[in-house]
């Protein structure tokens, strides 16, 4: 069995786990996902895999005990830890890992100075750390100290049928999973960009929920995954999350990003990197 630890409130953690399992060709091996994400209840996102969530209201120590007990019961062959090498609140340490379990870390860009205080005194030791995007020097130095192997991994999303969504050929997409206030801000940004470009495209918002006050003329659809729609759009307006920047790397001329502040993710650095001309 493989256990994937994807703690975080956003959709990106589960999307990355989904891509990892496809990229590594896990096949029919059982997979259990440990997450508190509200998106874990969506069968499109977890692809029917079982999900376990910690009871609400646990402090960090109680969460550590719950994870340790859950892993002891599951006894996984492999534990995959997404994004945060010590967990979202520092809840992961070497003590929670059953003997014989191989631990893999999927690393993405972090605001390392903000995250570093959460590191455990007895850190997880990773058989391999796979970088799904470049990380900062201090972050990488830590990963090299606790990992037998640190190497890049190009994620590939699993194939999907073409979504049955009536988008306009050559229209503009606005894609974001939330929060709702950010969705509204992205809509306003897309309208501003179109005005500056002198364009009057058909807009389609792809988001789990329709924000109040969505301007007339903007269609809304709840589509997951959204990336199969990208090839047919003239512009795609998004935040600067790890997955969507990866998925749109082949179409930089179509992509417009509005980064948002995050506690640990550095969307501003990621957007600046993606916008940098290739020399």
Steps between C-alpha positions, in 0.01 A plus 500: 500500500597860434387773739505858372509780755356812339413738779374842393175669417557556130431284200863505387626240746256236379559588134874454550451164673276389213770596249772332707316168516448509123858604427644225719265243340363371828244287320267293717694531825266619777533869587359684801506879522535677833369853465274759653432669167132581437556388140564142613125437493496548123534164323643675193795618706589187698406259217313270736794442733423476872558813705565527873476832684605580853225597747434872508657716767818302569803698609837420345599234752163326477519511120846342516361218716207448263731479198733259679211275603348509153828408333559223753165351403550536126868398496568649156784393276547865403402830659486799262519840670384789286645853507586539870789281624380524861128535426288812489545577871815301585302186582725256313814348651699178471311352796173465305643276224456122540816295463564398141296782345671681215438876519485721190467877497347707220665840537378826357595862554452622857555827682777324686567766765132483599487119497836415661387552866264201461775247429513211746798420721476141369415565135359255252773327304410474134609216276451750221389858462355587161501865403191581295642849451826672604523605865714758678860431602437470875196280441699272270788480747260373768350243262844373405584458870195279568468315167697218343414637154385844388403518133245674278179329394292611205141431595255377238128532564291191431315504167150637514204495260428832334272693735144547381509875560358745244798739497542738210784409260772757549336642812666583830502273803518615861604205716519490881375270774464772763465665743197675354644849557803406293277365223324836484836679494618280213183577306560873543864456396400308186257775402774760550750303292249463218424872506872584485541260208202655321336156496137404550524124553242255628593420860452168678564469872607151612462477876328274756247771584351803328592820683227748586491794266660322206479752215247421226636325197747284694405134491574285803577128511623268773754289310771276640763473374508827307820444303337319203326832422825694468588399144189667357528834681664819376581608856494322835489720810603331826674548831861377517457161665750223439273275294348753265836663426636154418201416283526826305877502453455400135284807430671793675365745242142409598547501875423800719574462873387690805693361800338498843660505846534167676633403841770273355461482122686772308273578207681828435838331449339230285326757279819704462689188400236396247496848344880519471620480138699189413855604401 
